[in-house]
PDB file of C-alpha atoms and ligand atoms in Angstrom:
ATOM      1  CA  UNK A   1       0.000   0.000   0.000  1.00  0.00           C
ATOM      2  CA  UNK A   2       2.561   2.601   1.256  1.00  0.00           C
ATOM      3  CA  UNK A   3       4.873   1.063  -1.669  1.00  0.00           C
ATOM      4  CA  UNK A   4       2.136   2.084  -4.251  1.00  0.00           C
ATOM      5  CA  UNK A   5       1.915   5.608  -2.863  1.00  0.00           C
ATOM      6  CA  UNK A   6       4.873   6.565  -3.775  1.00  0.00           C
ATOM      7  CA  UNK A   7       5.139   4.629  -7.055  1.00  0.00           C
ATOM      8  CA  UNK A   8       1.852   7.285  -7.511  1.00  0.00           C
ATOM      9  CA  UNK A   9       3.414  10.169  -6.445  1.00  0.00           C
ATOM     10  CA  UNK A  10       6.312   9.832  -8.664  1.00  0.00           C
ATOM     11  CA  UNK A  11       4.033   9.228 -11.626  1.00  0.00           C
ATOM     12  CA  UNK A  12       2.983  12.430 -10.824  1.00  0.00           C
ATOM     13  CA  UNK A  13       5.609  13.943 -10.198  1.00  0.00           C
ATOM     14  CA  UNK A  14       7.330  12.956 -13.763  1.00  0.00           C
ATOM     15  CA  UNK A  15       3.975  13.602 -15.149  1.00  0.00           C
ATOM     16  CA  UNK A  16       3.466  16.953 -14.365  1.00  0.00           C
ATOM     17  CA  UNK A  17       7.766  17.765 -14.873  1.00  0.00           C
ATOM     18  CA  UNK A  18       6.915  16.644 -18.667  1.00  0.00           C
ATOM     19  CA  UNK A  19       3.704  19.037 -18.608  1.00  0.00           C
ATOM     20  CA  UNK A  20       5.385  21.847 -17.612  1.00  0.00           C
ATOM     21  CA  UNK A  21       7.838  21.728 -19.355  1.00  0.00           C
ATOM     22  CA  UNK A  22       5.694  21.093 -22.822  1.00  0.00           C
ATOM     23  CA  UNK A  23       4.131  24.194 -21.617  1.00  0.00           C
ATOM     24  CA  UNK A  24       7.110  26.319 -21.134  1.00  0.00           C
ATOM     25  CA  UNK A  25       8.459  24.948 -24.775  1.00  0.00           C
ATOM     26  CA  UNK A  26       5.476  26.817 -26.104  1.00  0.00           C
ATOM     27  CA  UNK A  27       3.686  26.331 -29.526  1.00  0.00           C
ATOM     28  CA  UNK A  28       6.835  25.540 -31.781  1.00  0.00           C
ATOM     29  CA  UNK A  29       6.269  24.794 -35.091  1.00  0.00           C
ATOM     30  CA  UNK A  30       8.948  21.650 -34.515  1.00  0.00           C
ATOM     31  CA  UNK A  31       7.060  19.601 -32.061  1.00  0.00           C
ATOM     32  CA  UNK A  32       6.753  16.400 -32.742  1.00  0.00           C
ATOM     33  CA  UNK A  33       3.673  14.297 -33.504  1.00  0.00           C
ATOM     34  CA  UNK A  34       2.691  13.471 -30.103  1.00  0.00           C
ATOM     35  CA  UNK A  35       3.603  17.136 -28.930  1.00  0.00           C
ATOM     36  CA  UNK A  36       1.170  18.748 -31.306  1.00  0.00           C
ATOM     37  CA  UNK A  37      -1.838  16.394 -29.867  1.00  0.00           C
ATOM     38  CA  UNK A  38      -1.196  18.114 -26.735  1.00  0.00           C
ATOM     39  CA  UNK A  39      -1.544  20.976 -28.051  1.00  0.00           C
ATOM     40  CA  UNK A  40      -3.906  20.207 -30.433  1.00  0.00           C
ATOM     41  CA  UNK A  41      -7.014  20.037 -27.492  1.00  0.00           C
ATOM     42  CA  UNK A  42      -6.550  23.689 -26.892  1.00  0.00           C
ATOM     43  CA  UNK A  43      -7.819  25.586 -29.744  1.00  0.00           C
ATOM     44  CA  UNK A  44     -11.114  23.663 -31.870  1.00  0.00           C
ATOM     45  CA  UNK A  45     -14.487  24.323 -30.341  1.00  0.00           C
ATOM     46  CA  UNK A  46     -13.987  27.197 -27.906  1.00  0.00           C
ATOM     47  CA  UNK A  47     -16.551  29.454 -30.185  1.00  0.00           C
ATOM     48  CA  UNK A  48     -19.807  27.674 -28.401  1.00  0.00           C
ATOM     49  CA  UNK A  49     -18.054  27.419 -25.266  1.00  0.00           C
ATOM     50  CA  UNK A  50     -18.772  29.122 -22.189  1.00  0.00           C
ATOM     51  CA  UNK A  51     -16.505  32.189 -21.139  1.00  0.00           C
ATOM     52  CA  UNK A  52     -14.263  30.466 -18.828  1.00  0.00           C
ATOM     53  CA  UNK A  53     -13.489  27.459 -21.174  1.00  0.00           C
ATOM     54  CA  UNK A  54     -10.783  29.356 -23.183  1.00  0.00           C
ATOM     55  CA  UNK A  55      -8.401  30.334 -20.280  1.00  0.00           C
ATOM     56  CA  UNK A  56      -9.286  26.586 -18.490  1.00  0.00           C
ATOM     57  CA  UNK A  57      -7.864  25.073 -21.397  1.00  0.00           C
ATOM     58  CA  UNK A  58      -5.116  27.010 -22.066  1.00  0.00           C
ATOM     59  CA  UNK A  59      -3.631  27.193 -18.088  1.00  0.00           C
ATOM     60  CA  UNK A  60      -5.455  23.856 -16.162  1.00  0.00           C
ATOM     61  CA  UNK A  61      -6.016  21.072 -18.945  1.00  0.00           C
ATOM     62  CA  UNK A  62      -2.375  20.678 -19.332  1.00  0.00           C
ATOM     63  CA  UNK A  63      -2.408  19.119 -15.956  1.00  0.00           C
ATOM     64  CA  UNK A  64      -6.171  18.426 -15.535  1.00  0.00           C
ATOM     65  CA  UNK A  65      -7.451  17.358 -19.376  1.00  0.00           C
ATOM     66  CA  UNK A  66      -8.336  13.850 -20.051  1.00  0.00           C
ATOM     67  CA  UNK A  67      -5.519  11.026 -21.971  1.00  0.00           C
ATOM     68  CA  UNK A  68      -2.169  10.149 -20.591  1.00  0.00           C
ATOM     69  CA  UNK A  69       0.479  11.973 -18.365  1.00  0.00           C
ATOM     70  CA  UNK A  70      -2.223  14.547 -17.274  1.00  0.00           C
ATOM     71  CA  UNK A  71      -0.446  14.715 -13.017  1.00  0.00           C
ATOM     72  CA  UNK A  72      -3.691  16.853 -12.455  1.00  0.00           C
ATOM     73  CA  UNK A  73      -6.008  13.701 -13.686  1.00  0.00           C
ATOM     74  CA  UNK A  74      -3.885  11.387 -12.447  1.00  0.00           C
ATOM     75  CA  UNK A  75      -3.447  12.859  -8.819  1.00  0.00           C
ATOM     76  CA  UNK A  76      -7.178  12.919  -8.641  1.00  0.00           C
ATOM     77  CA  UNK A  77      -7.771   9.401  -9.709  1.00  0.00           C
ATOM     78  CA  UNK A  78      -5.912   8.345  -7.336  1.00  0.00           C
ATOM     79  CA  UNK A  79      -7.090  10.692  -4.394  1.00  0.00           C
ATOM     80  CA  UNK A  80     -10.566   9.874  -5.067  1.00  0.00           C
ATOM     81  CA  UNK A  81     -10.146   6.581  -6.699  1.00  0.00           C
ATOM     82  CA  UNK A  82     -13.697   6.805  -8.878  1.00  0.00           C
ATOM     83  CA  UNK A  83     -15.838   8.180  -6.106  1.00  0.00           C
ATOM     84  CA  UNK A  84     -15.451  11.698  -7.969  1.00  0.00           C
ATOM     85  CA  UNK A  85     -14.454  12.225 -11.539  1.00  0.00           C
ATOM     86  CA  UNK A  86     -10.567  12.290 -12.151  1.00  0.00           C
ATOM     87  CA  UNK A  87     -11.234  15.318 -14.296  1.00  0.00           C
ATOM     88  CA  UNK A  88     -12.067  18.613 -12.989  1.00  0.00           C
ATOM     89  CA  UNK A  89     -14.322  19.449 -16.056  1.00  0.00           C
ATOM     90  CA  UNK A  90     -16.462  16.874 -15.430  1.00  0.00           C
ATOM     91  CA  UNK A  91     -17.135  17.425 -11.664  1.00  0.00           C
ATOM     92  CA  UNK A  92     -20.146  19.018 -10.008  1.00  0.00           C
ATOM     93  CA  UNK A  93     -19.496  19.552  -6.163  1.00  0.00           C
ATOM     94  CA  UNK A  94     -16.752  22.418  -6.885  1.00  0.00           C
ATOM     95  CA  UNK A  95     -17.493  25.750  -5.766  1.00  0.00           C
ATOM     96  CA  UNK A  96     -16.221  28.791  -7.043  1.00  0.00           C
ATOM     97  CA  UNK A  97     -14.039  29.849  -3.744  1.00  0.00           C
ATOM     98  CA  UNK A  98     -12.382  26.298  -3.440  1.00  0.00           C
ATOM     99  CA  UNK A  99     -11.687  26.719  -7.087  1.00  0.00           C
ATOM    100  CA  UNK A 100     -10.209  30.073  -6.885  1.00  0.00           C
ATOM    101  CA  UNK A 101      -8.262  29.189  -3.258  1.00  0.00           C
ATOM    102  CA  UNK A 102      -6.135  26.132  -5.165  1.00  0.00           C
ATOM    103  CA  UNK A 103      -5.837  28.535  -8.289  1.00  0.00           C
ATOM    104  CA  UNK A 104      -4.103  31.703  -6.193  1.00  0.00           C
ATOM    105  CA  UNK A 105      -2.357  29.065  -3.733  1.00  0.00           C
ATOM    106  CA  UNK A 106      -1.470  26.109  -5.313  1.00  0.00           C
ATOM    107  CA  UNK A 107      -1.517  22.448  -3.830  1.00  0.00           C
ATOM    108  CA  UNK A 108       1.500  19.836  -3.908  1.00  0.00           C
ATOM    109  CA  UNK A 109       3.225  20.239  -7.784  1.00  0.00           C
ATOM    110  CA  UNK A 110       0.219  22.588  -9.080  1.00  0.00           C
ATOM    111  CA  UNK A 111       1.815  25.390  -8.755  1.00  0.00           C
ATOM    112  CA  UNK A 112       0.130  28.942  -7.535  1.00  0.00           C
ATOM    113  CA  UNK A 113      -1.011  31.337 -10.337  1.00  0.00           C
ATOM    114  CA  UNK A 114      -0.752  34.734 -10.112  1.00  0.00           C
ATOM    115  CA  UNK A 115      -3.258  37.872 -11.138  1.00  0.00           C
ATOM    116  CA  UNK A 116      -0.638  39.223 -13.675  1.00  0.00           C
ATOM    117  CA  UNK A 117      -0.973  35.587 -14.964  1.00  0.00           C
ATOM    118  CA  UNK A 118      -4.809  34.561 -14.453  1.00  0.00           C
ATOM    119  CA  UNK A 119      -6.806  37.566 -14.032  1.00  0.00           C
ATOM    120  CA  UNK A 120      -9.398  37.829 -11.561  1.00  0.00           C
ATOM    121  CA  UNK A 121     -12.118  38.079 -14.269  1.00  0.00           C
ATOM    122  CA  UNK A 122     -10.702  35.021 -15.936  1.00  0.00           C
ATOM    123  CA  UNK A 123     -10.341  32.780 -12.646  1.00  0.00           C
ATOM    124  CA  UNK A 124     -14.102  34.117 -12.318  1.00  0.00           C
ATOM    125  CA  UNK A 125     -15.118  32.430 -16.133  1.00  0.00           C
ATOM    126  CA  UNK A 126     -13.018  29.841 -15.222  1.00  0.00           C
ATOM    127  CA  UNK A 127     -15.014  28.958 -11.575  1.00  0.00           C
ATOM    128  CA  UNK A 128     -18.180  29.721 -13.648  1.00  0.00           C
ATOM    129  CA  UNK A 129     -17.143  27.301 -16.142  1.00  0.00           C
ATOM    130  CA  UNK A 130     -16.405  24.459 -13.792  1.00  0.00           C
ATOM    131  CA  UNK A 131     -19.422  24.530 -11.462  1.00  0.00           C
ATOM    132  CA  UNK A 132     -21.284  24.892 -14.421  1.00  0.00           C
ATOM    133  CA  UNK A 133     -23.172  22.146 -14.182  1.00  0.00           C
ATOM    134  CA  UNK A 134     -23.488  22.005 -10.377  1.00  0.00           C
ATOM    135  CA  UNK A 135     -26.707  21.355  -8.097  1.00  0.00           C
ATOM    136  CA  UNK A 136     -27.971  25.187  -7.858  1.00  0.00           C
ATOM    137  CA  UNK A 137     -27.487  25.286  -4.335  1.00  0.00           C
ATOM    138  CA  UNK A 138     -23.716  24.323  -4.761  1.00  0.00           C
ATOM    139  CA  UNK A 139     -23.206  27.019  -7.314  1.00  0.00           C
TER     140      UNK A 139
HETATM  141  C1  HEC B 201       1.245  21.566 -13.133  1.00  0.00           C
HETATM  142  C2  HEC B 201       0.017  20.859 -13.135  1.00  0.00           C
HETATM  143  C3  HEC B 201      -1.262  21.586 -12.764  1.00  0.00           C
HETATM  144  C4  HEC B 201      -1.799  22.716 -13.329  1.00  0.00           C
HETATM  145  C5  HEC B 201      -1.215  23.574 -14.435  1.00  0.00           C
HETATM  146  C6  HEC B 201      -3.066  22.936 -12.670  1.00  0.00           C
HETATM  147  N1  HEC B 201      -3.263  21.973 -11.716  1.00  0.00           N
HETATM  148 FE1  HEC B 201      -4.867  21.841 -10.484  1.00  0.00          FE
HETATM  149  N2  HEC B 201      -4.014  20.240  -9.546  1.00  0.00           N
HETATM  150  C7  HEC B 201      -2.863  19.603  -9.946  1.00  0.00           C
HETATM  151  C8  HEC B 201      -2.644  18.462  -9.093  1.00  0.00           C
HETATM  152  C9  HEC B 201      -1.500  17.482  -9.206  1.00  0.00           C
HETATM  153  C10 HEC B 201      -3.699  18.438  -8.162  1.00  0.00           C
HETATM  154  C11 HEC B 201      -3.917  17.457  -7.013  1.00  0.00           C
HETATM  155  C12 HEC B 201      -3.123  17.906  -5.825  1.00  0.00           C
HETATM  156  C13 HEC B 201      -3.278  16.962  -4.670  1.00  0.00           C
HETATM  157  O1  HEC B 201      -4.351  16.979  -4.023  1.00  0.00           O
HETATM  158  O2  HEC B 201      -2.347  16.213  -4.430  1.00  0.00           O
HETATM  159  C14 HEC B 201      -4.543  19.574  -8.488  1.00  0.00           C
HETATM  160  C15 HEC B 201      -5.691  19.890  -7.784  1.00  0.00           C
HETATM  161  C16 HEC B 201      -6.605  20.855  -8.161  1.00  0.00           C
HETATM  162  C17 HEC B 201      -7.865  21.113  -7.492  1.00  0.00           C
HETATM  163  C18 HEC B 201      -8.400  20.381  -6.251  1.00  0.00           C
HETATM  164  C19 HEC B 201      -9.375  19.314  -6.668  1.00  0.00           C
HETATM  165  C20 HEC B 201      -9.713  18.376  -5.525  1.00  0.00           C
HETATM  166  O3  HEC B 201     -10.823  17.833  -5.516  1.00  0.00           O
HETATM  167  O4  HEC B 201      -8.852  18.122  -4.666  1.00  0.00           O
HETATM  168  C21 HEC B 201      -8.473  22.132  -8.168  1.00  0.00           C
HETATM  169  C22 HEC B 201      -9.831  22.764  -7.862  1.00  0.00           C
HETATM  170  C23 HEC B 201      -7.604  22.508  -9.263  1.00  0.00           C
HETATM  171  N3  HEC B 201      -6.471  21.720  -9.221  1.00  0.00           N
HETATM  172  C24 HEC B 201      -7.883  23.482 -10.186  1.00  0.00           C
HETATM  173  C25 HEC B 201      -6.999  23.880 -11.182  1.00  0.00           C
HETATM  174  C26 HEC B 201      -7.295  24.938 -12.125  1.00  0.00           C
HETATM  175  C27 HEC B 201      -8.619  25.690 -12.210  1.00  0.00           C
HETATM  176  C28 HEC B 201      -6.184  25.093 -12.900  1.00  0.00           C
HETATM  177  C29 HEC B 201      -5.942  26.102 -13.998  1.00  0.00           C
HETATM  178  C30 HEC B 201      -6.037  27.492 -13.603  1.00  0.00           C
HETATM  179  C31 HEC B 201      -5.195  24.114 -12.454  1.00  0.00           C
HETATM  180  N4  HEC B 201      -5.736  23.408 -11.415  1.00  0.00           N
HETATM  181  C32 HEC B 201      -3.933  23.958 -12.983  1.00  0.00           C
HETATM  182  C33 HEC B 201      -2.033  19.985 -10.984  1.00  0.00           C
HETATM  183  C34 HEC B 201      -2.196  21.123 -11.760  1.00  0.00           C
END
């Protein structure tokens, strides 16, 4: 058990070092194959989207979007082991201040985002967007 912990956390761990660091290599024309996928999730079908899905995809699905290597999806998997959905999108019992209190502080690798970096009227699209299809009396 304690064995398998760790064997998750460093899946994580190497997950998220390869995330970051796909998103610090920015949109280069030379990424390979595989690289462009990633990328490839971030742009199609934003027009019909709700205001907040834009800046979700572009600073949390790195991390938190669904396929392989996501440390987001994968830490929550295995924190809530299918009693909640791995990915964030997809959950209903978030509320905007819990969203916006990981998003300004961080938790474990996800790091903190600042206002110069997520502005408060984005993190606010962005909490709309995710407790979008919440009970009304979690909204
Ligand atoms: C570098 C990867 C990374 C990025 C980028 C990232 N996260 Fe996370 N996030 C994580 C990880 C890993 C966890 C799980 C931490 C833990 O509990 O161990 C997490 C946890 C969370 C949680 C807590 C969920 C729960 O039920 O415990 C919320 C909410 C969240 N992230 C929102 C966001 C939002 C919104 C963004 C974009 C603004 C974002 N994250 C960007 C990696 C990331």
């Amino acid at each position: 058990m304690r064995r398998l912990g760790i064997v998750t956390i460093l899946t994580v761990a190497a997950a998220t070092a390869s995330a970051m660091a796909g998103a610090r290599r920015a949109v280069a024309q030379q990424e390979s194959p595989a690289a462009k996928s990633f990328w490839s999730d971030v742009t199609p079908q934003s027009k019909d989207q709700p205001r907040g899905y834009a800046p979700y995809q572009e600073y949390c699905t790195v991390c938190h979007g669904a396929g392989a290597g996501k440390p987001g999806t994968l830490a929550l998997q295995a924190k809530y082991k299918g009693a909640k959905p791995a990915l964030l999108a997809d959950r209903t019992d978030l509320t905007p201040q819990l969203i916006k209190t990981y998003v300004r502080n961080g938790i474990a690798v996800m790091p903190f985002f600042r206002k110069t970096e997520i502005s408060d009227a984005d993190l606010d699209a962005i909490a709309a967007y995710l407790t979008r299809n919440n009970p009304h009396d979690k909204r």
